[in-house]
Backbone as numpy.savetxt, mean C-alpha at the origin, in Angstrom:
# Nx Ny Nz CAx CAy CAz Cx Cy Cz
-0.91 12.86 0.26 -0.90 11.95 -0.74 -1.15 10.98 -0.42
-2.05 10.30 -1.47 -1.93 8.98 -1.54 -1.12 8.37 -2.10
-1.27 6.97 -1.85 -0.26 5.85 -2.12 -0.81 4.51 -2.54
-0.40 4.25 -3.28 -0.78 2.19 -3.43 0.62 1.64 -2.97
-0.09 0.58 -2.15 1.10 0.14 -1.70 0.89 -1.66 -2.20
1.55 -2.36 -3.33 1.10 -3.71 -3.50 2.05 -4.50 -2.76
1.37 -5.80 -2.22 2.65 -6.14 -1.80 2.51 -7.71 -2.11
3.77 -8.62 -2.40 3.75 -9.95 -2.20 4.26 -10.83 -1.25
3.65 -11.95 -0.68 4.47 -12.72 0.43 5.69 -13.66 -0.39
6.78 -13.28 0.42 7.88 -13.78 -0.05 7.89 -15.52 0.23
8.83 -16.00 -0.95 8.66 -17.92 -0.49 9.02 -17.80 0.71
8.34 -18.75 0.94 8.61 -19.51 2.50 7.74 -18.93 3.59
7.54 -17.21 3.56 7.05 -16.73 4.44 5.90 -16.99 4.66
4.95 -17.34 4.05 3.42 -17.11 4.41 2.84 -17.66 5.52
3.32 -18.54 6.23 2.60 -18.97 7.59 3.04 -17.71 8.18
4.45 -16.88 8.53 4.58 -16.48 9.24 4.31 -14.76 8.91
3.87 -14.47 7.62 2.90 -13.51 7.46 1.53 -13.42 8.09
1.05 -14.30 7.27 -0.50 -14.71 8.10 -0.82 -14.45 9.29
0.47 -15.21 10.05 0.19 -15.00 11.46 0.70 -13.83 12.35
1.43 -12.78 11.70 1.65 -11.20 12.21 0.00 -10.71 11.54
0.00 -10.65 10.78 -1.48 -10.46 10.30 -2.38 -10.48 11.19
-2.77 -11.72 11.29 -3.82 -12.26 12.47 -3.63 -11.46 13.93
-2.91 -11.54 14.13 -2.12 -11.01 15.48 -2.12 -9.79 15.73
-2.16 -8.50 14.58 -1.30 -7.27 14.71 -2.78 -6.50 13.79
-3.13 -7.08 12.99 -3.91 -6.34 11.97 -3.45 -5.33 10.69
-1.78 -5.39 10.85 -1.55 -4.87 10.12 -1.45 -3.40 10.58
-1.42 -3.16 11.37 -1.82 -1.68 11.29 -0.88 -0.27 11.18
-1.27 0.58 10.61 -0.29 1.67 10.26 0.25 2.42 11.03
1.51 3.46 10.40 1.95 4.38 11.33 1.22 5.10 11.67
0.88 5.78 13.14 0.25 7.01 13.41 0.03 8.17 13.15
-1.06 8.46 12.48 -1.31 9.94 11.50 -1.61 8.97 9.85
-1.13 8.04 9.76 -2.17 7.47 8.40 -3.17 7.05 8.41
-4.16 7.27 7.35 -5.22 6.91 6.88 -5.34 5.85 5.80
-6.26 4.50 6.37 -6.40 3.60 5.15 -7.63 3.93 4.46
-7.49 4.01 3.27 -8.90 4.40 2.21 -8.90 2.86 1.94
-8.54 1.76 1.87 -8.99 0.56 1.46 -7.75 -0.54 1.40
-7.94 -1.85 1.58 -7.04 -2.57 2.02 -7.75 -3.94 1.40
-7.00 -4.52 0.53 -7.80 -6.13 -0.46 -6.46 -6.97 -0.84
-7.39 -8.09 -0.56 -6.61 -9.35 -0.65 -6.70 -10.35 -1.71
-6.32 -10.67 -2.68 -6.09 -11.73 -4.13 -6.59 -12.95 -3.76
-7.90 -13.31 -3.70 -8.32 -15.00 -2.99 -7.35 -15.63 -3.69
-6.45 -16.51 -3.29 -6.11 -17.93 -3.35 -4.70 -17.38 -4.03
-4.56 -16.21 -3.57 -2.56 -16.17 -3.75 -1.98 -15.41 -2.63
-0.75 -14.71 -2.93 -0.10 -14.33 -1.70 0.39 -12.72 -1.86
-0.84 -12.21 -2.64 -0.05 -10.62 -3.03 -1.76 -10.36 -2.61
-1.53 -8.41 -2.59 -2.83 -7.59 -2.33 -2.35 -6.61 -2.89
-3.45 -5.56 -2.22 -2.80 -4.23 -2.38 -3.65 -2.82 -0.83
-2.94 -2.20 -1.12 -3.52 -0.99 -0.03 -3.64 0.29 -0.54
-4.32 1.10 -0.28 -4.12 2.83 -0.64 -4.30 3.33 0.86
-3.21 4.06 0.74 -3.15 5.03 2.39 -3.19 6.25 1.86
-3.43 7.50 2.92 -2.72 8.57 2.65 -2.28 9.04 3.61
-1.34 9.96 3.64 -0.06 10.25 4.46 1.18 10.49 3.71
1.88 10.48 4.25 3.58 11.00 4.07 4.27 9.85 3.47
5.45 9.95 2.53 5.91 9.21 1.92 6.87 8.48 3.57
7.44 9.20 4.11 7.58 8.52 5.44 6.98 7.48 5.95
5.63 7.75 6.42 4.94 6.74 6.49 4.93 5.65 6.29
4.57 5.91 4.69 4.33 5.03 3.79 6.03 3.87 3.79
7.15 4.23 4.16 8.27 3.87 4.26 8.49 2.91 5.44
8.10 3.61 6.04 7.72 3.11 7.72 7.02 1.82 7.54
5.65 1.80 6.92 4.79 0.97 6.90 5.38 -0.10 5.94
5.94 -0.09 4.79 6.85 -0.75 4.21 7.99 -1.43 4.94
8.55 -0.70 5.80 9.71 -1.16 6.72 9.77 -2.22 7.28
8.30 -2.30 8.07 7.80 -3.28 9.13 7.51 -4.86 8.71
7.49 -4.13 7.13 6.78 -5.62 6.84 8.13 -6.28 5.65
9.41 -5.68 5.81 10.21 -6.04 5.00 10.87 -7.47 4.57
10.65 -7.99 6.20 11.08 -9.25 6.69 10.57 -10.39 5.52
9.06 -10.22 5.49 8.14 -11.10 5.24 7.35 -10.65 3.47
7.16 -9.61 3.11 6.64 -9.19 2.04 7.80 -8.36 1.15
7.93 -8.78 -0.02 8.21 -7.74 -1.24 6.72 -6.41 -1.32
7.17 -5.43 -1.41 6.36 -4.26 -1.42 6.68 -3.02 -2.50
5.73 -2.55 -3.03 5.75 -1.95 -4.26 5.18 -0.37 -3.56
5.45 0.80 -3.77 4.68 2.00 -3.02 4.94 2.80 -4.04
3.59 3.23 -4.71 3.57 3.84 -5.47 2.75 5.43 -5.78
3.16 6.84 -5.23 2.05 7.77 -4.92 1.11 7.85 -6.79
-0.03 7.98 -6.00 -1.33 8.26 -6.62 -2.01 9.13 -6.97
-3.09 9.34 -8.00 -3.93 10.65 -7.74 -5.18 10.35 -8.24
-6.31 11.00 -7.65 -7.88 10.70 -8.11 -8.29 11.42 -9.42
-8.61 10.89 -9.90 -9.23 11.40 -11.09 -9.30 12.87 -11.46
-10.30 13.57 -10.62 -10.19 15.15 -10.63 -8.90 15.61 -10.75
-7.91 15.08 -10.07 -6.73 15.86 -10.23 -5.54 15.37 -11.13
-5.96 14.17 -11.57 -5.23 13.43 -12.75 -5.81 14.40 -14.31
-7.05 14.36 -14.05 -8.01 15.20 -14.83 -7.28 16.58 -15.63
-7.40 17.77 -14.39 -6.82 18.63 -14.31 -5.52 18.82 -14.89
-4.23 17.87 -14.37 -3.07 17.91 -15.05 -3.14 17.24 -16.50
-3.61 16.27 -16.95 -3.91 16.08 -17.98 -4.34 16.77 -19.14
-5.29 17.72 -18.86 -5.92 19.28 -19.67 -5.09 19.97 -19.91
-4.13 19.91 -18.93 -3.23 20.82 -18.92 -1.93 21.01 -19.95
-1.35 19.48 -19.64 -0.52 18.99 -20.50 -1.05 18.81 -21.82
-2.21 18.42 -22.16 -2.72 18.42 -23.47 -3.36 19.69 -23.91
-3.21 20.87 -23.36 -3.84 22.27 -23.92 -4.86 22.20 -24.09
-6.02 21.08 -23.62 -7.64 21.47 -23.59 -8.08 22.05 -22.26
């Protein structure tokens, strides 16, 4: 399953979050695949898209929960979303 994870650094945690990211590279749990990660310039937020299980996404969010507010959303690619939408719309 694909998940989009968005993050925002909590107030007062910017330096600690940057230091941990630079030291560790923010690795994902074993078996999880990163599709991409993006940082919003000049801000304290960004997002990543990963492929894995809900448990792996939860683990990654939990690893950063002391510094980041994270929202995890299951997402579908166009082909899958289109097929479901066509079925629901009856086209």
